[in-house]
Every structure is written in C-alpha cells, then in structure tokens.
Amino acid sequence: MHRICIYSQDIIWITGRSERYAQEVMRDIRLLYHKDRHQHVTIAEACAYLGLPYEDVFNMINGIKVG
C-alpha cells in the first residue's frame, strides 16, 4: 500500500529545510485548501504548493526506485 499523505518530516527531508519551515508550509497548504488542523495534506497538494513534480515526490516518500 502506498502513502498519499505528507507530513512535516517529509517536507524537511525533501527540501532540506528546518522543522519550522516545514510546519509553516503545512499551515499554508491547509489555509490554501481550507482544511482544518485534523485533516491530512496530500502529496499532490504539497507538490502543487511547492512546485515540485508529483511523481518524483510520491516515489521518494514511498521508497520506489526509478530506473
């Protein structure tokens, strides 16, 4: 089973930025998509916000090796 949600630790790992930055990104995404604190942020939403290619981030988070 593949994960479709993203967490602040994933944003830290992908961007190489601080925990505080990752928390701010998560907050901004929730505001943008009108989500409450208890609602999850998807990889697709984070990629759209950060301007990153979805497939690459999905594969990184789920540990899928690409040829």
PDB file of N, CA and C in Angstrom:
ATOM      1  N   MET A   1       0.843  -1.176   0.000  1.00  0.00           N
ATOM      2  CA  MET A   1       0.000   0.000   0.000  1.00  0.00           C
ATOM      3  C   MET A   1       0.893   1.245   0.000  1.00  0.00           C
ATOM      4  N   HIS A   2       0.515   2.222  -0.786  1.00  0.00           N
ATOM      5  CA  HIS A   2       1.299   3.452  -0.909  1.00  0.00           C
ATOM      6  C   HIS A   2       0.675   4.565  -0.077  1.00  0.00           C
ATOM      7  N   ARG A   3       1.532   5.400   0.438  1.00  0.00           N
ATOM      8  CA  ARG A   3       1.083   6.538   1.242  1.00  0.00           C
ATOM      9  C   ARG A   3       0.764   7.708   0.326  1.00  0.00           C
ATOM     10  N   ILE A   4      -0.352   8.402   0.599  1.00  0.00           N
ATOM     11  CA  ILE A   4      -0.730   9.569  -0.205  1.00  0.00           C
ATOM     12  C   ILE A   4      -0.699  10.853   0.612  1.00  0.00           C
ATOM     13  N   CYS A   5      -0.510  10.746   1.925  1.00  0.00           N
ATOM     14  CA  CYS A   5      -0.444  11.920   2.790  1.00  0.00           C
ATOM     15  C   CYS A   5       1.010  12.312   3.016  1.00  0.00           C
ATOM     16  N   ILE A   6       1.204  13.583   3.275  1.00  0.00           N
ATOM     17  CA  ILE A   6       2.561  14.079   3.526  1.00  0.00           C
ATOM     18  C   ILE A   6       2.583  14.731   4.906  1.00  0.00           C
ATOM     19  N   TYR A   7       3.709  14.607   5.563  1.00  0.00           N
ATOM     20  CA  TYR A   7       3.894  15.147   6.902  1.00  0.00           C
ATOM     21  C   TYR A   7       5.051  16.138   6.891  1.00  0.00           C
ATOM     22  N   SER A   8       5.149  16.930   7.953  1.00  0.00           N
ATOM     23  CA  SER A   8       6.205  17.943   8.004  1.00  0.00           C
ATOM     24  C   SER A   8       7.594  17.298   7.921  1.00  0.00           C
ATOM     25  N   GLN A   9       7.762  16.110   8.489  1.00  0.00           N
ATOM     26  CA  GLN A   9       9.062  15.437   8.404  1.00  0.00           C
ATOM     27  C   GLN A   9       9.428  15.115   6.952  1.00  0.00           C
ATOM     28  N   ASP A  10       8.437  14.796   6.132  1.00  0.00           N
ATOM     29  CA  ASP A  10       8.681  14.552   4.709  1.00  0.00           C
ATOM     30  C   ASP A  10       9.149  15.828   4.025  1.00  0.00           C
ATOM     31  N   ILE A  11       8.537  16.950   4.370  1.00  0.00           N
ATOM     32  CA  ILE A  11       8.927  18.232   3.765  1.00  0.00           C
ATOM     33  C   ILE A  11      10.348  18.589   4.173  1.00  0.00           C
ATOM     34  N   ILE A  12      10.709  18.314   5.423  1.00  0.00           N
ATOM     35  CA  ILE A  12      12.084  18.538   5.875  1.00  0.00           C
ATOM     36  C   ILE A  12      13.044  17.712   5.032  1.00  0.00           C
ATOM     37  N   TRP A  13      12.714  16.448   4.842  1.00  0.00           N
ATOM     38  CA  TRP A  13      13.575  15.522   4.103  1.00  0.00           C
ATOM     39  C   TRP A  13      13.694  15.914   2.630  1.00  0.00           C
ATOM     40  N   ILE A  14      12.590  16.321   2.015  1.00  0.00           N
ATOM     41  CA  ILE A  14      12.575  16.661   0.591  1.00  0.00           C
ATOM     42  C   ILE A  14      13.283  17.984   0.323  1.00  0.00           C
ATOM     43  N   THR A  15      13.007  18.997   1.149  1.00  0.00           N
ATOM     44  CA  THR A  15      13.536  20.336   0.881  1.00  0.00           C
ATOM     45  C   THR A  15      14.872  20.609   1.556  1.00  0.00           C
ATOM     46  N   GLY A  16      15.174  19.847   2.618  1.00  0.00           N
ATOM     47  CA  GLY A  16      16.404  20.112   3.360  1.00  0.00           C
ATOM     48  C   GLY A  16      16.311  21.348   4.235  1.00  0.00           C
ATOM     49  N   ARG A  17      15.101  21.793   4.497  1.00  0.00           N
ATOM     50  CA  ARG A  17      14.890  22.990   5.307  1.00  0.00           C
ATOM     51  C   ARG A  17      14.568  22.609   6.744  1.00  0.00           C
ATOM     52  N   SER A  18      14.332  23.592   7.578  1.00  0.00           N
ATOM     53  CA  SER A  18      14.124  23.386   9.008  1.00  0.00           C
ATOM     54  C   SER A  18      12.717  22.865   9.317  1.00  0.00           C
ATOM     55  N   GLU A  19      12.557  22.409  10.550  1.00  0.00           N
ATOM     56  CA  GLU A  19      11.250  21.940  11.004  1.00  0.00           C
ATOM     57  C   GLU A  19      10.242  23.084  11.014  1.00  0.00           C
ATOM     58  N   ARG A  20      10.684  24.231  11.434  1.00  0.00           N
ATOM     59  CA  ARG A  20       9.799  25.409  11.476  1.00  0.00           C
ATOM     60  C   ARG A  20       9.294  25.749  10.071  1.00  0.00           C
ATOM     61  N   TYR A  21      10.173  25.712   9.079  1.00  0.00           N
ATOM     62  CA  TYR A  21       9.778  25.969   7.696  1.00  0.00           C
ATOM     63  C   TYR A  21       8.727  24.951   7.249  1.00  0.00           C
ATOM     64  N   ALA A  22       8.964  23.684   7.551  1.00  0.00           N
ATOM     65  CA  ALA A  22       8.039  22.628   7.150  1.00  0.00           C
ATOM     66  C   ALA A  22       6.672  22.827   7.800  1.00  0.00           C
ATOM     67  N   GLN A  23       6.653  23.229   9.057  1.00  0.00           N
ATOM     68  CA  GLN A  23       5.386  23.482   9.740  1.00  0.00           C
ATOM     69  C   GLN A  23       4.645  24.647   9.111  1.00  0.00           C
ATOM     70  N   GLU A  24       5.374  25.671   8.710  1.00  0.00           N
ATOM     71  CA  GLU A  24       4.758  26.823   8.052  1.00  0.00           C
ATOM     72  C   GLU A  24       4.188  26.432   6.692  1.00  0.00           C
ATOM     73  N   VAL A  25       4.902  25.581   5.970  1.00  0.00           N
ATOM     74  CA  VAL A  25       4.414  25.102   4.673  1.00  0.00           C
ATOM     75  C   VAL A  25       3.115  24.331   4.873  1.00  0.00           C
ATOM     76  N   MET A  26       3.089  23.439   5.862  1.00  0.00           N
ATOM     77  CA  MET A  26       1.886  22.663   6.140  1.00  0.00           C
ATOM     78  C   MET A  26       0.720  23.584   6.509  1.00  0.00           C
ATOM     79  N   ARG A  27       0.992  24.598   7.315  1.00  0.00           N
ATOM     80  CA  ARG A  27      -0.041  25.568   7.691  1.00  0.00           C
ATOM     81  C   ARG A  27      -0.568  26.298   6.458  1.00  0.00           C
ATOM     82  N   ASP A  28       0.350  26.754   5.598  1.00  0.00           N
ATOM     83  CA  ASP A  28      -0.054  27.491   4.397  1.00  0.00           C
ATOM     84  C   ASP A  28      -0.881  26.613   3.458  1.00  0.00           C
ATOM     85  N   ILE A  29      -0.517  25.350   3.321  1.00  0.00           N
ATOM     86  CA  ILE A  29      -1.270  24.437   2.457  1.00  0.00           C
ATOM     87  C   ILE A  29      -2.673  24.234   3.012  1.00  0.00           C
ATOM     88  N   ARG A  30      -2.769  24.057   4.330  1.00  0.00           N
ATOM     89  CA  ARG A  30      -4.091  23.884   4.944  1.00  0.00           C
ATOM     90  C   ARG A  30      -4.958  25.135   4.736  1.00  0.00           C
ATOM     91  N   LEU A  31      -4.358  26.310   4.845  1.00  0.00           N
ATOM     92  CA  LEU A  31      -5.109  27.545   4.597  1.00  0.00           C
ATOM     93  C   LEU A  31      -5.559  27.631   3.138  1.00  0.00           C
ATOM     94  N   LEU A  32      -4.662  27.301   2.233  1.00  0.00           N
ATOM     95  CA  LEU A  32      -4.949  27.373   0.806  1.00  0.00           C
ATOM     96  C   LEU A  32      -6.099  26.450   0.408  1.00  0.00           C
ATOM     97  N   TYR A  33      -6.117  25.245   0.974  1.00  0.00           N
ATOM     98  CA  TYR A  33      -7.134  24.256   0.631  1.00  0.00           C
ATOM     99  C   TYR A  33      -8.288  24.196   1.636  1.00  0.00           C
ATOM    100  N   HIS A  34      -8.354  25.187   2.524  1.00  0.00           N
ATOM    101  CA  HIS A  34      -9.437  25.300   3.509  1.00  0.00           C
ATOM    102  C   HIS A  34      -9.608  24.024   4.326  1.00  0.00           C
ATOM    103  N   LYS A  35      -8.492  23.541   4.875  1.00  0.00           N
ATOM    104  CA  LYS A  35      -8.509  22.318   5.683  1.00  0.00           C
ATOM    105  C   LYS A  35      -8.356  22.674   7.152  1.00  0.00           C
ATOM    106  N   ASP A  36      -8.966  21.854   7.995  1.00  0.00           N
ATOM    107  CA  ASP A  36      -8.796  22.002   9.433  1.00  0.00           C
ATOM    108  C   ASP A  36      -7.498  21.319   9.855  1.00  0.00           C
ATOM    109  N   ARG A  37      -7.083  21.577  11.101  1.00  0.00           N
ATOM    110  CA  ARG A  37      -5.826  21.009  11.605  1.00  0.00           C
ATOM    111  C   ARG A  37      -5.833  19.479  11.620  1.00  0.00           C
ATOM    112  N   HIS A  38      -6.991  18.883  11.804  1.00  0.00           N
ATOM    113  CA  HIS A  38      -7.055  17.428  11.889  1.00  0.00           C
ATOM    114  C   HIS A  38      -7.088  16.752  10.520  1.00  0.00           C
ATOM    115  N   GLN A  39      -7.223  17.524   9.448  1.00  0.00           N
ATOM    116  CA  GLN A  39      -7.291  16.955   8.110  1.00  0.00           C
ATOM    117  C   GLN A  39      -5.888  16.810   7.525  1.00  0.00           C
ATOM    118  N   HIS A  40      -5.690  15.731   6.810  1.00  0.00           N
ATOM    119  CA  HIS A  40      -4.385  15.442   6.233  1.00  0.00           C
ATOM    120  C   HIS A  40      -4.131  16.258   4.973  1.00  0.00           C
ATOM    121  N   VAL A  41      -2.845  16.496   4.713  1.00  0.00           N
ATOM    122  CA  VAL A  41      -2.405  17.154   3.490  1.00  0.00           C
ATOM    123  C   VAL A  41      -1.893  16.062   2.561  1.00  0.00           C
ATOM    124  N   THR A  42      -2.332  16.083   1.321  1.00  0.00           N
ATOM    125  CA  THR A  42      -1.897  15.053   0.380  1.00  0.00           C
ATOM    126  C   THR A  42      -0.590  15.451  -0.293  1.00  0.00           C
ATOM    127  N   ILE A  43       0.059  14.462  -0.849  1.00  0.00           N
ATOM    128  CA  ILE A  43       1.298  14.703  -1.592  1.00  0.00           C
ATOM    129  C   ILE A  43       1.006  15.626  -2.768  1.00  0.00           C
ATOM    130  N   ALA A  44      -0.121  15.416  -3.439  1.00  0.00           N
ATOM    131  CA  ALA A  44      -0.481  16.245  -4.595  1.00  0.00           C
ATOM    132  C   ALA A  44      -0.644  17.713  -4.205  1.00  0.00           C
ATOM    133  N   GLU A  45      -1.283  17.971  -3.065  1.00  0.00           N
ATOM    134  CA  GLU A  45      -1.463  19.349  -2.603  1.00  0.00           C
ATOM    135  C   GLU A  45      -0.126  19.993  -2.275  1.00  0.00           C
ATOM    136  N   ALA A  46       0.753  19.246  -1.612  1.00  0.00           N
ATOM    137  CA  ALA A  46       2.071  19.772  -1.265  1.00  0.00           C
ATOM    138  C   ALA A  46       2.897  20.045  -2.519  1.00  0.00           C
ATOM    139  N   CYS A  47       2.815  19.144  -3.491  1.00  0.00           N
ATOM    140  CA  CYS A  47       3.570  19.338  -4.735  1.00  0.00           C
ATOM    141  C   CYS A  47       3.085  20.560  -5.500  1.00  0.00           C
ATOM    142  N   ALA A  48       1.776  20.746  -5.539  1.00  0.00           N
ATOM    143  CA  ALA A  48       1.223  21.919  -6.218  1.00  0.00           C
ATOM    144  C   ALA A  48       1.699  23.194  -5.532  1.00  0.00           C
ATOM    145  N   TYR A  49       1.711  23.198  -4.216  1.00  0.00           N
ATOM    146  CA  TYR A  49       2.140  24.378  -3.459  1.00  0.00           C
ATOM    147  C   TYR A  49       3.639  24.644  -3.627  1.00  0.00           C
ATOM    148  N   LEU A  50       4.441  23.587  -3.542  1.00  0.00           N
ATOM    149  CA  LEU A  50       5.897  23.741  -3.603  1.00  0.00           C
ATOM    150  C   LEU A  50       6.450  23.804  -5.028  1.00  0.00           C
ATOM    151  N   GLY A  51       5.622  23.468  -6.007  1.00  0.00           N
ATOM    152  CA  GLY A  51       6.075  23.484  -7.393  1.00  0.00           C
ATOM    153  C   GLY A  51       7.006  22.333  -7.720  1.00  0.00           C
ATOM    154  N   LEU A  52       6.764  21.181  -7.101  1.00  0.00           N
ATOM    155  CA  LEU A  52       7.590  20.001  -7.317  1.00  0.00           C
ATOM    156  C   LEU A  52       6.819  18.973  -8.136  1.00  0.00           C
ATOM    157  N   PRO A  53       7.531  18.146  -8.914  1.00  0.00           N
ATOM    158  CA  PRO A  53       6.842  17.119  -9.701  1.00  0.00           C
ATOM    159  C   PRO A  53       6.262  16.032  -8.797  1.00  0.00           C
ATOM    160  N   TYR A  54       4.972  15.786  -8.940  1.00  0.00           N
ATOM    161  CA  TYR A  54       4.251  14.838  -8.083  1.00  0.00           C
ATOM    162  C   TYR A  54       4.877  13.444  -8.108  1.00  0.00           C
ATOM    163  N   GLU A  55       5.146  12.943  -9.285  1.00  0.00           N
ATOM    164  CA  GLU A  55       5.636  11.566  -9.421  1.00  0.00           C
ATOM    165  C   GLU A  55       6.959  11.365  -8.679  1.00  0.00           C
ATOM    166  N   ASP A  56       7.856  12.337  -8.774  1.00  0.00           N
ATOM    167  CA  ASP A  56       9.143  12.226  -8.089  1.00  0.00           C
ATOM    168  C   ASP A  56       8.969  12.205  -6.575  1.00  0.00           C
ATOM    169  N   VAL A  57       8.138  13.104  -6.059  1.00  0.00           N
ATOM    170  CA  VAL A  57       7.918  13.169  -4.612  1.00  0.00           C
ATOM    171  C   VAL A  57       7.199  11.920  -4.125  1.00  0.00           C
ATOM    172  N   PHE A  58       6.192  11.470  -4.851  1.00  0.00           N
ATOM    173  CA  PHE A  58       5.466  10.251  -4.494  1.00  0.00           C
ATOM    174  C   PHE A  58       6.426   9.071  -4.397  1.00  0.00           C
ATOM    175  N   ASN A  59       7.284   8.941  -5.398  1.00  0.00           N
ATOM    176  CA  ASN A  59       8.247   7.833  -5.397  1.00  0.00           C
ATOM    177  C   ASN A  59       9.240   7.938  -4.244  1.00  0.00           C
ATOM    178  N   MET A  60       9.691   9.142  -3.936  1.00  0.00           N
ATOM    179  CA  MET A  60      10.633   9.332  -2.815  1.00  0.00           C
ATOM    180  C   MET A  60       9.990   8.929  -1.493  1.00  0.00           C
ATOM    181  N   ILE A  61       8.784   9.385  -1.258  1.00  0.00           N
ATOM    182  CA  ILE A  61       8.103   9.123   0.006  1.00  0.00           C
ATOM    183  C   ILE A  61       7.783   7.636   0.165  1.00  0.00           C
ATOM    184  N   ASN A  62       7.423   7.018  -0.929  1.00  0.00           N
ATOM    185  CA  ASN A  62       7.031   5.602  -0.872  1.00  0.00           C
ATOM    186  C   ASN A  62       8.191   4.652  -1.134  1.00  0.00           C
ATOM    187  N   GLY A  63       9.391   5.180  -1.286  1.00  0.00           N
ATOM    188  CA  GLY A  63      10.571   4.322  -1.453  1.00  0.00           C
ATOM    189  C   GLY A  63      10.614   3.554  -2.744  1.00  0.00           C
ATOM    190  N   ILE A  64      10.051   4.130  -3.791  1.00  0.00           N
ATOM    191  CA  ILE A  64      10.023   3.460  -5.095  1.00  0.00           C
ATOM    192  C   ILE A  64      11.252   3.891  -5.868  1.00  0.00           C
ATOM    193  N   LYS A  65      12.029   2.938  -6.289  1.00  0.00           N
ATOM    194  CA  LYS A  65      13.236   3.223  -7.077  1.00  0.00           C
ATOM    195  C   LYS A  65      12.845   3.355  -8.539  1.00  0.00           C
ATOM    196  N   VAL A  66      13.319   4.406  -9.171  1.00  0.00           N
ATOM    197  CA  VAL A  66      13.042   4.641 -10.582  1.00  0.00           C
ATOM    198  C   VAL A  66      14.316   4.384 -11.354  1.00  0.00           C
ATOM    199  N   GLY A  67      14.218   3.541 -12.379  1.00  0.00           N
ATOM    200  CA  GLY A  67      15.316   3.108 -13.232  1.00  0.00           C
ATOM    201  C   GLY A  67      16.324   4.097 -13.455  1.00  0.00           C
TER     202      GLY A  67
END
